[in-house]
Short mmCIF file of C-alpha atoms in Angstrom, two decimals:
data_model
loop_
_atom_site.label_atom_id
_atom_site.label_comp_id
_atom_site.label_asym_id
_atom_site.label_seq_id
_atom_site.Cartn_x
_atom_site.Cartn_y
_atom_site.Cartn_z
CA UNK A 1 0.00 0.00 0.00
CA UNK A 2 2.82 2.39 0.90
CA UNK A 3 4.55 1.59 -2.39
CA UNK A 4 1.39 2.43 -4.30
CA UNK A 5 1.05 5.69 -2.41
CA UNK A 6 4.64 6.52 -3.24
CA UNK A 7 4.02 5.89 -6.93
CA UNK A 8 0.90 8.05 -6.79
CA UNK A 9 2.81 10.95 -5.23
CA UNK A 10 5.56 10.54 -7.81
CA UNK A 11 3.02 10.58 -10.64
CA UNK A 12 1.35 13.72 -9.29
CA UNK A 13 4.76 15.34 -8.96
CA UNK A 14 5.77 14.52 -12.53
CA UNK A 15 2.45 15.62 -14.01
CA UNK A 16 2.55 18.85 -12.03
CA UNK A 17 6.00 19.77 -13.28
CA UNK A 18 4.97 18.91 -16.83
CA UNK A 19 2.57 21.85 -16.88
CA UNK A 20 5.37 24.22 -17.75
CA UNK A 21 8.53 25.82 -16.51
CA UNK A 22 8.02 27.82 -13.31
CA UNK A 23 4.26 27.19 -13.31
CA UNK A 24 4.19 25.60 -9.86
CA UNK A 25 5.69 26.65 -6.54
CA UNK A 26 5.49 23.26 -4.86
CA UNK A 27 4.24 19.71 -5.18
CA UNK A 28 3.76 16.81 -2.79
CA UNK A 29 6.35 14.06 -3.15
CA UNK A 30 7.03 10.81 -1.34
CA UNK A 31 10.20 10.21 0.69
CA UNK A 32 11.35 7.61 3.19
CA UNK A 33 9.95 9.85 5.93
CA UNK A 34 6.58 10.12 4.19
CA UNK A 35 4.94 12.76 2.02
CA UNK A 36 6.68 16.12 2.01
CA UNK A 37 6.39 19.34 0.04
CA UNK A 38 9.02 19.93 -2.59
CA UNK A 39 9.39 23.61 -3.43
CA UNK A 40 10.42 25.26 -6.69
CA UNK A 41 11.12 28.68 -8.08
CA UNK A 42 7.90 29.90 -9.68
CA UNK A 43 6.49 32.93 -11.46
CA UNK A 44 3.12 34.07 -12.84
CA UNK A 45 2.28 33.80 -16.51
CA UNK A 46 2.61 36.87 -18.70
CA UNK A 47 -0.59 38.81 -19.33
CA UNK A 48 -1.80 41.96 -21.05
CA UNK A 49 -1.42 44.76 -18.52
CA UNK A 50 -3.32 47.51 -20.29
CA UNK A 51 -6.63 46.72 -18.58
CA UNK A 52 -5.01 47.21 -15.16
CA UNK A 53 -3.08 50.40 -15.90
CA UNK A 54 -3.94 53.84 -14.65
CA UNK A 55 -3.36 56.68 -17.11
CA UNK A 56 -2.43 60.26 -16.31
CA UNK A 57 -2.00 62.84 -19.08
CA UNK A 58 -0.14 66.12 -18.61
CA UNK A 59 -0.17 69.07 -18.84
CA UNK A 60 -3.76 69.90 -17.89
CA UNK A 61 -5.81 70.87 -20.91
CA UNK A 62 -3.66 68.94 -23.39
CA UNK A 63 -6.56 66.59 -24.25
CA UNK A 64 -8.70 68.03 -27.02
CA UNK A 65 -12.38 68.94 -26.77
CA UNK A 66 -12.57 71.69 -24.17
CA UNK A 67 -13.30 73.97 -25.93
CA UNK A 68 -14.35 72.00 -29.04
CA UNK A 69 -12.08 72.33 -32.06
CA UNK A 70 -11.69 71.08 -35.60
CA UNK A 71 -8.71 69.12 -36.85
CA UNK A 72 -7.37 67.98 -40.21
CA UNK A 73 -5.48 64.97 -41.49
CA UNK A 74 -1.90 64.94 -42.71
CA UNK A 75 -2.82 63.13 -45.94
CA UNK A 76 -5.49 65.70 -46.82
CA UNK A 77 -4.80 68.90 -44.85
CA UNK A 78 -7.63 70.76 -46.60
CA UNK A 79 -10.26 68.36 -45.31
CA UNK A 80 -10.89 69.66 -41.79
CA UNK A 81 -14.36 68.35 -41.12
CA UNK A 82 -13.44 66.28 -38.03
CA UNK A 83 -14.21 67.69 -34.61
CA UNK A 84 -13.19 66.98 -31.03
CA UNK A 85 -15.78 67.87 -28.40
CA UNK A 86 -15.42 66.66 -24.80
CA UNK A 87 -19.11 67.29 -24.09
CA UNK A 88 -20.25 64.89 -26.82
CA UNK A 89 -19.51 61.19 -26.17
CA UNK A 90 -19.36 60.50 -29.91
CA UNK A 91 -16.79 63.23 -30.49
CA UNK A 92 -14.77 63.04 -27.26
CA UNK A 93 -11.25 61.56 -27.13
CA UNK A 94 -10.43 61.00 -23.42
CA UNK A 95 -7.30 59.14 -22.19
CA UNK A 96 -9.11 55.91 -21.31
CA UNK A 97 -9.60 55.23 -25.02
CA UNK A 98 -5.93 54.19 -25.10
CA UNK A 99 -6.82 51.03 -23.20
CA UNK A 100 -10.36 50.15 -24.28
CA UNK A 101 -11.30 47.11 -26.32
CA UNK A 102 -12.31 48.27 -29.75
CA UNK A 103 -15.34 46.48 -31.17
CA UNK A 104 -16.97 46.30 -34.61
CA UNK A 105 -13.88 47.75 -36.25
CA UNK A 106 -14.48 51.19 -34.76
CA UNK A 107 -11.15 52.73 -33.77
CA UNK A 108 -11.23 54.86 -30.64
CA UNK A 109 -8.34 57.03 -29.52
CA UNK A 110 -7.10 59.69 -27.16
CA UNK A 111 -6.21 62.94 -28.88
CA UNK A 112 -4.48 66.19 -27.96
CA UNK A 113 -5.24 69.74 -28.95
CA UNK A 114 -3.82 70.88 -32.29
CA UNK A 115 -0.62 72.86 -32.69
CA UNK A 116 -2.36 76.24 -32.82
CA UNK A 117 0.32 77.90 -30.70
CA UNK A 118 3.26 77.05 -32.91
CA UNK A 119 6.19 77.75 -32.57
CA UNK A 120 5.54 77.06 -28.86
CA UNK A 121 6.29 73.32 -28.47
CA UNK A 122 3.38 70.87 -28.50
CA UNK A 123 4.36 68.38 -25.83
CA UNK A 124 2.54 65.86 -23.68
CA UNK A 125 3.42 63.34 -20.96
CA UNK A 126 1.49 60.08 -20.59
CA UNK A 127 2.17 58.22 -17.35
CA UNK A 128 1.11 54.59 -17.02
CA UNK A 129 0.91 53.21 -13.48
CA UNK A 130 0.08 49.82 -11.96
CA UNK A 131 1.02 50.21 -8.29
CA UNK A 132 2.91 46.96 -8.79
CA UNK A 133 6.36 45.90 -9.88
CA UNK A 134 6.22 44.21 -13.28
CA UNK A 135 8.63 42.45 -15.63
CA UNK A 136 8.42 42.84 -19.40
CA UNK A 137 7.98 39.64 -21.37
CA UNK A 138 7.34 41.05 -24.86
CA UNK A 139 7.52 44.25 -26.90
CA UNK A 140 5.73 47.36 -25.72
CA UNK A 141 3.51 48.59 -28.58
CA UNK A 142 1.97 52.05 -28.87
CA UNK A 143 -0.42 52.59 -31.79
CA UNK A 144 -0.65 56.16 -33.10
CA UNK A 145 -3.44 57.41 -35.32
CA UNK A 146 -2.73 60.25 -37.79
CA UNK A 147 1.03 59.77 -37.69
CA UNK A 148 3.77 58.74 -35.26
CA UNK A 149 5.70 61.44 -33.37
CA UNK A 150 8.90 62.68 -34.92
CA UNK A 151 10.47 62.97 -31.46
CA UNK A 152 9.56 61.10 -28.26
CA UNK A 153 11.07 59.34 -25.25
CA UNK A 154 9.94 56.22 -23.42
CA UNK A 155 10.89 56.29 -19.74
CA UNK A 156 10.47 53.91 -16.83
CA UNK A 157 10.40 54.14 -13.06
CA UNK A 158 11.28 51.39 -10.63
CA UNK A 159 10.07 53.23 -7.53
CA UNK A 160 6.46 54.18 -8.35
CA UNK A 161 7.29 57.42 -10.13
CA UNK A 162 9.65 59.00 -7.62
CA UNK A 163 12.52 58.90 -10.11
CA UNK A 164 12.66 58.21 -13.84
CA UNK A 165 15.21 56.92 -16.30
CA UNK A 166 15.12 56.68 -20.10
CA UNK A 167 14.19 53.36 -21.69
CA UNK A 168 14.54 54.42 -25.32
CA UNK A 169 14.74 57.55 -27.48
CA UNK A 170 12.85 57.95 -30.76
CA UNK A 171 13.51 60.60 -33.41
CA UNK A 172 13.54 61.15 -37.15
CA UNK A 173 17.07 62.48 -36.61
CA UNK A 174 18.72 61.09 -33.46
CA UNK A 175 21.83 63.23 -33.74
CA UNK A 176 19.82 66.42 -34.08
CA UNK A 177 17.27 65.58 -31.37
CA UNK A 178 19.41 63.82 -28.75
CA UNK A 179 23.04 64.01 -29.99
CA UNK A 180 23.03 60.21 -30.19
CA UNK A 181 23.96 57.99 -33.09
CA UNK A 182 20.94 55.94 -34.27
CA UNK A 183 20.85 52.23 -33.43
CA UNK A 184 18.47 49.31 -33.69
CA UNK A 185 17.71 46.86 -30.93
CA UNK A 186 18.43 43.92 -33.23
CA UNK A 187 22.03 45.15 -33.57
CA UNK A 188 22.73 44.98 -29.82
CA UNK A 189 25.00 42.28 -28.42
CA UNK A 190 25.40 40.43 -25.13
CA UNK A 191 27.90 43.09 -24.06
CA UNK A 192 25.49 46.02 -24.47
CA UNK A 193 22.03 44.46 -24.24
CA UNK A 194 20.94 46.96 -21.57
CA UNK A 195 22.16 50.03 -23.47
CA UNK A 196 19.64 52.84 -23.86
CA UNK A 197 19.50 53.62 -27.57
CA UNK A 198 17.96 56.14 -29.95
CA UNK A 199 16.20 54.69 -32.96
CA UNK A 200 14.97 56.36 -36.15
CA UNK A 201 13.00 53.28 -37.17
CA UNK A 202 9.63 54.51 -35.90
CA UNK A 203 9.75 58.25 -36.41
CA UNK A 204 10.28 58.98 -40.08
CA UNK A 205 7.19 59.83 -42.11
CA UNK A 206 5.85 56.92 -44.16
CA UNK A 207 2.14 57.77 -44.06
CA UNK A 208 -0.13 57.65 -41.06
CA UNK A 209 -2.24 54.80 -42.45
CA UNK A 210 0.68 52.55 -43.34
CA UNK A 211 2.77 52.68 -40.19
CA UNK A 212 1.12 53.31 -36.84
CA UNK A 213 3.02 51.29 -34.25
CA UNK A 214 5.98 52.39 -32.14
CA UNK A 215 7.77 49.56 -30.32
CA UNK A 216 10.11 49.07 -27.45
CA UNK A 217 11.73 45.90 -28.67
CA UNK A 218 12.01 43.39 -25.83
CA UNK A 219 12.04 40.26 -27.99
CA UNK A 220 15.11 41.43 -29.91
CA UNK A 221 16.98 41.72 -26.64
CA UNK A 222 15.73 38.37 -25.37
CA UNK A 223 16.85 36.77 -28.64
CA UNK A 224 20.49 37.56 -27.89
CA UNK A 225 20.45 34.79 -25.29
CA UNK A 226 17.31 32.80 -26.16
CA UNK A 227 17.74 32.58 -29.94
CA UNK A 228 15.68 34.25 -32.69
CA UNK A 229 12.57 32.18 -31.90
CA UNK A 230 13.07 32.44 -28.14
CA UNK A 231 13.32 28.66 -27.82
CA UNK A 232 16.23 28.73 -25.37
CA UNK A 233 14.68 30.65 -22.48
CA UNK A 234 16.95 28.77 -20.08
CA UNK A 235 19.84 30.60 -21.66
CA UNK A 236 18.14 33.91 -20.96
CA UNK A 237 17.22 32.99 -17.39
CA UNK A 238 20.78 31.84 -16.72
CA UNK A 239 22.11 35.19 -17.91
CA UNK A 240 19.60 37.02 -15.73
CA UNK A 241 21.21 35.34 -12.73
CA UNK A 242 24.81 35.95 -13.76
CA UNK A 243 24.65 39.29 -15.59
CA UNK A 244 24.35 42.25 -13.27
CA UNK A 245 21.44 44.54 -14.07
CA UNK A 246 19.84 42.38 -16.77
CA UNK A 247 16.76 41.41 -14.76
CA UNK A 248 16.37 44.97 -13.51
CA UNK A 249 16.48 46.29 -17.08
CA UNK A 250 13.14 44.62 -17.82
CA UNK A 251 11.65 45.55 -14.43
CA UNK A 252 9.45 48.62 -13.84
CA UNK A 253 6.58 50.01 -11.81
CA UNK A 254 5.60 52.87 -14.15
CA UNK A 255 6.09 53.83 -17.77
CA UNK A 256 6.01 57.32 -19.22
CA UNK A 257 5.74 58.56 -22.79
CA UNK A 258 7.16 62.01 -23.38
CA UNK A 259 5.77 63.23 -26.69
CA UNK A 260 8.04 66.06 -27.82
CA UNK A 261 7.17 66.76 -31.46
CA UNK A 262 4.19 65.46 -33.48
CA UNK A 263 4.20 63.91 -36.93
CA UNK A 264 4.84 66.55 -39.59
CA UNK A 265 3.95 64.72 -42.76
CA UNK A 266 7.11 66.14 -44.30
CA UNK A 267 10.32 67.88 -43.38
CA UNK A 268 9.00 71.13 -41.93
CA UNK A 269 5.95 72.69 -40.26
CA UNK A 270 3.40 74.33 -42.55
CA UNK A 271 2.34 77.42 -40.64
CA UNK A 272 -0.74 77.98 -42.78
CA UNK A 273 -2.38 74.76 -41.55
CA UNK A 274 -1.54 73.99 -37.94
CA UNK A 275 -4.76 72.03 -37.39
CA UNK A 276 -3.16 68.89 -38.86
CA UNK A 277 -0.53 68.60 -36.14
CA UNK A 278 -1.48 66.73 -32.95
CA UNK A 279 -1.00 63.38 -31.16
CA UNK A 280 -3.53 60.55 -31.16
CA UNK A 281 -3.05 57.14 -29.51
CA UNK A 282 -5.54 54.33 -29.98
CA UNK A 283 -3.83 51.52 -28.09
CA UNK A 284 -1.04 50.76 -25.62
CA UNK A 285 -0.01 47.13 -25.24
CA UNK A 286 2.22 46.10 -22.35
CA UNK A 287 2.72 42.33 -22.07
CA UNK A 288 4.36 41.60 -18.75
CA UNK A 289 4.20 39.47 -15.64
CA UNK A 290 3.92 40.46 -12.02
CA UNK A 291 7.28 40.48 -10.31
CA UNK A 292 6.90 38.04 -7.43
CA UNK A 293 10.59 37.30 -6.87
CA UNK A 294 10.03 33.69 -8.02
CA UNK A 295 7.86 33.04 -4.95
CA UNK A 296 4.40 32.94 -6.63
CA UNK A 297 2.80 31.37 -9.68
CA UNK A 298 -0.39 33.46 -9.54
CA UNK A 299 -0.99 37.21 -9.60
CA UNK A 300 -4.58 38.35 -9.11
CA UNK A 301 -6.39 41.68 -9.25
CA UNK A 302 -7.49 42.20 -5.64
CA UNK A 303 -9.14 45.37 -4.29
CA UNK A 304 -8.07 47.36 -7.31
CA UNK A 305 -4.44 46.23 -7.33
CA UNK A 306 -2.40 43.38 -8.75
CA UNK A 307 -1.23 41.10 -5.95
CA UNK A 308 1.15 38.13 -6.00
CA UNK A 309 -0.35 35.04 -4.38
CA UNK A 310 2.79 34.32 -2.41
CA UNK A 311 4.14 30.86 -1.59
CA UNK A 312 7.27 29.76 0.30
CA UNK A 313 5.92 31.52 3.40
CA UNK A 314 6.61 34.93 1.88
CA UNK A 315 4.28 37.89 1.83
CA UNK A 316 3.95 41.40 0.44
CA UNK A 317 2.74 42.68 -2.91
CA UNK A 318 5.92 41.30 -4.55
CA UNK A 319 6.52 38.45 -2.04
CA UNK A 320 9.43 40.59 -0.93
CA UNK A 321 9.55 39.56 2.73
CA UNK A 322 8.83 36.66 5.05
CA UNK A 323 5.49 36.24 6.72
CA UNK A 324 5.15 37.52 10.25
CA UNK A 325 6.39 34.87 12.62
CA UNK A 326 8.46 33.12 9.98
CA UNK A 327 11.98 34.19 10.71
CA UNK A 328 14.71 33.83 8.14
CA UNK A 329 18.28 35.01 8.45
CA UNK A 330 18.05 36.85 5.14
CA UNK A 331 15.24 37.10 2.64
CA UNK A 332 16.22 36.31 -0.92
CA UNK A 333 14.53 36.27 -4.27
CA UNK A 334 14.12 32.91 -5.91
CA UNK A 335 16.68 31.92 -8.52
CA UNK A 336 16.46 30.68 -12.10
CA UNK A 337 19.43 28.44 -11.29
CA UNK A 338 19.99 25.59 -11.39
CA UNK A 339 18.16 25.04 -14.64
CA UNK A 340 15.66 23.90 -15.67
CA UNK A 341 13.52 24.42 -12.54
CA UNK A 342 15.48 26.97 -10.55
CA UNK A 343 15.52 27.21 -6.78
CA UNK A 344 13.46 29.14 -4.23
CA UNK A 345 16.73 29.76 -2.33
CA UNK A 346 16.79 27.43 0.63
CA UNK A 347 17.47 28.31 4.23
CA UNK A 348 18.69 25.85 6.77
CA UNK A 349 17.13 26.02 10.15
CA UNK A 350 18.30 25.76 13.72
CA UNK A 351 15.64 25.04 16.32
CA UNK A 352 15.74 27.06 19.52
CA UNK A 353 13.69 25.94 22.49
CA UNK A 354 12.79 28.01 25.52
CA UNK A 355 10.96 26.78 28.60
CA UNK A 356 8.75 29.32 30.32
CA UNK A 357 8.43 26.94 33.28
CA UNK A 358 12.10 26.62 34.05
CA UNK A 359 13.69 29.62 32.34
CA UNK A 360 15.94 27.22 30.48
CA UNK A 361 16.98 27.39 26.84
CA UNK A 362 17.99 24.38 24.79
CA UNK A 363 19.66 24.71 21.40
CA UNK A 364 21.02 21.83 19.31
CA UNK A 365 21.38 19.78 22.47
CA UNK A 366 19.57 16.89 24.07
CA UNK A 367 16.07 17.70 25.25
CA UNK A 368 15.43 16.48 28.78
CA UNK A 369 12.14 15.28 30.20
CA UNK A 370 11.14 18.85 31.11
CA UNK A 371 9.79 19.52 27.65
CA UNK A 372 9.56 23.28 26.96
CA UNK A 373 6.14 24.80 26.60
CA UNK A 374 7.09 27.49 24.04
CA UNK A 375 8.91 26.64 20.85
CA UNK A 376 10.70 29.16 18.67
CA UNK A 377 12.19 28.52 15.24
CA UNK A 378 15.02 30.74 14.05
CA UNK A 379 16.36 30.51 10.53
CA UNK A 380 20.15 30.38 10.40
CA UNK A 381 22.71 28.85 8.11
CA UNK A 382 23.05 25.58 9.92
CA UNK A 383 20.54 22.96 10.91
CA UNK A 384 22.66 20.74 13.10
CA UNK A 385 23.50 17.09 12.93
CA UNK A 386 20.45 16.06 10.95
CA UNK A 387 21.50 18.26 8.03
CA UNK A 388 18.00 18.47 6.59
CA UNK A 389 17.70 21.28 4.05
CA UNK A 390 14.47 23.23 3.96
CA UNK A 391 13.31 24.24 0.55
CA UNK A 392 12.60 27.91 0.86
CA UNK A 393 13.88 31.02 2.48
CA UNK A 394 10.97 31.49 4.86
CA UNK A 395 10.20 27.81 5.43
CA UNK A 396 8.99 26.82 8.87
CA UNK A 397 7.71 23.42 7.78
CA UNK A 398 9.58 21.56 10.51
CA UNK A 399 7.76 19.53 13.10
CA UNK A 400 9.76 18.30 16.08
CA UNK A 401 8.05 15.10 17.17
CA UNK A 402 9.62 14.23 20.51
CA UNK A 403 10.14 11.00 22.41
CA UNK A 404 10.08 8.80 19.35
CA UNK A 405 7.01 10.32 17.74
CA UNK A 406 6.82 10.50 13.95
CA UNK A 407 5.50 13.08 11.54
CA UNK A 408 2.37 12.07 9.64
CA UNK A 409 0.75 13.58 6.59
CA UNK A 410 -2.03 15.49 8.30
CA UNK A 411 0.46 17.81 10.00
CA UNK A 412 0.66 16.20 13.40
CA UNK A 413 2.84 13.85 15.40
CA UNK A 414 1.97 10.18 15.79
CA UNK A 415 3.03 9.40 19.37
CA UNK A 416 4.21 6.12 20.93
CA UNK A 417 1.92 4.61 23.60
CA UNK A 418 3.64 6.28 26.58
CA UNK A 419 3.44 9.86 25.30
CA UNK A 420 0.84 12.40 24.22
CA UNK A 421 0.51 16.05 23.21
CA UNK A 422 0.87 17.96 19.97
CA UNK A 423 4.59 17.12 19.83
CA UNK A 424 4.44 13.90 21.93
CA UNK A 425 6.06 16.02 24.63
CA UNK A 426 3.89 14.84 27.54
CA UNK A 427 4.33 11.60 29.40
CA UNK A 428 1.23 9.56 30.08
CA UNK A 429 2.87 8.29 33.31
CA UNK A 430 2.72 9.84 36.74
CA UNK A 431 5.37 12.29 37.71
CA UNK A 432 6.36 13.07 34.13
CA UNK A 433 8.65 10.02 33.88
CA UNK A 434 8.91 7.84 30.83
CA UNK A 435 7.02 4.58 31.38
CA UNK A 436 9.38 2.39 29.41
CA UNK A 437 12.59 4.16 30.22
CA UNK A 438 12.96 5.65 26.82
CA UNK A 439 16.26 7.50 26.41
CA UNK A 440 16.45 11.28 26.13
CA UNK A 441 15.73 12.43 22.63
CA UNK A 442 18.41 14.25 20.73
CA UNK A 443 17.62 17.00 18.30
CA UNK A 444 19.36 15.27 15.42
CA UNK A 445 17.10 12.24 15.72
CA UNK A 446 13.96 14.28 16.27
CA UNK A 447 14.12 16.45 13.16
CA UNK A 448 11.83 15.29 10.37
CA UNK A 449 10.50 17.20 7.40
CA UNK A 450 6.79 17.81 7.68
CA UNK A 451 4.38 20.69 6.95
CA UNK A 452 3.80 22.79 10.03
CA UNK A 453 1.22 25.41 10.87
CA UNK A 454 2.59 28.23 13.00
CA UNK A 455 -0.55 28.34 15.06
CA UNK A 456 -0.16 24.65 15.84
CA UNK A 457 3.28 25.18 17.31
CA UNK A 458 2.20 28.24 19.23
CA UNK A 459 -0.52 26.32 20.99
CA UNK A 460 1.58 23.34 22.13
CA UNK A 461 0.29 22.22 25.53
CA UNK A 462 2.54 22.40 28.57
#
């Protein structure tokens, strides 16, 4: 029967891991000591983040429609029959239209005022916020209607907008706009994969109907280590562990578009028709995953915010710390190494016992018959003679079954006939003596891997 149970656990374990790389944080496996949890590095799947983003447009009054105004198209600047009117839902172009789902082929878009005040610059900032740390998994795509900007900057923040840094520069002439030589992401190498570049690929006029999309090319950078079809993601993950700053390069909390000069439809501004110059964005696509520090496989939208569903006894919006009461020497992010499944970064534990009855502390020593009533677990770098390695940084899943008791699957100790209690710490005999003269239990023999609830330990009877 036990052999069959072991095969069943093994089958569940294999099937669980077959779901996909980093899909699961743990699975139940069979060992000589019984069923135990085996932990893995894990991360949520990538998802479209545009439906969760908050949009702020600056400066105030940059969105068209208040007061209403006409605008023209670059292809036909003499046809100025279109109108923007914030008071009319059919003619309004508010910021939220950058993230809506367009149905029935009807394109909706946010739009700015026209360049009536030329030569005063027509500039706008679009800040995208999630109140969550994210990691890019694919290209960022911004779709412009009526022409792509001739000059713009994509920026990112890693601290919720307190500070910003450039992600990429865009211009029809990089030297003139930013004093930078133009580059393409596909020409980057392993040595300069995190370089901030200026590209002319998305800014030169080719017609507003033919080319609408501006990209921040993530896949081209991934391909340097994962291959052109991104089939060798292990190669990329390995480099993220060994190459300083690579993982951070794709990490952000906020994005910001700085639109500095609109599409011109040519080489210069025609002063006699300024109504054809403006910005219009119909869609912003950000494919990313929640950053959970490899401690969660799910990220859910809870109370208006994305939240990692933390495993490994971690907590926080990014699983960035240990749960209260689960003490680890140092918190660490999970690791993509060793491949292919990574590691949640193990901690080894030392058990510290304190008796409130006798004021005595016992640590990595024999436990006498005066079993302590309060048990404290402190994570350090050594476990003692047993040498059992726990499988995550905040793991408290140790159950000390005393006096010959054994850990069983339902998170409790199975006690020998002469003992009782949550941890088999109480003698059934008078006077607290062992009935059968059992020898004092050493810590090294008592340690067994088994899931443990903190509340269970806290309530151990005296």
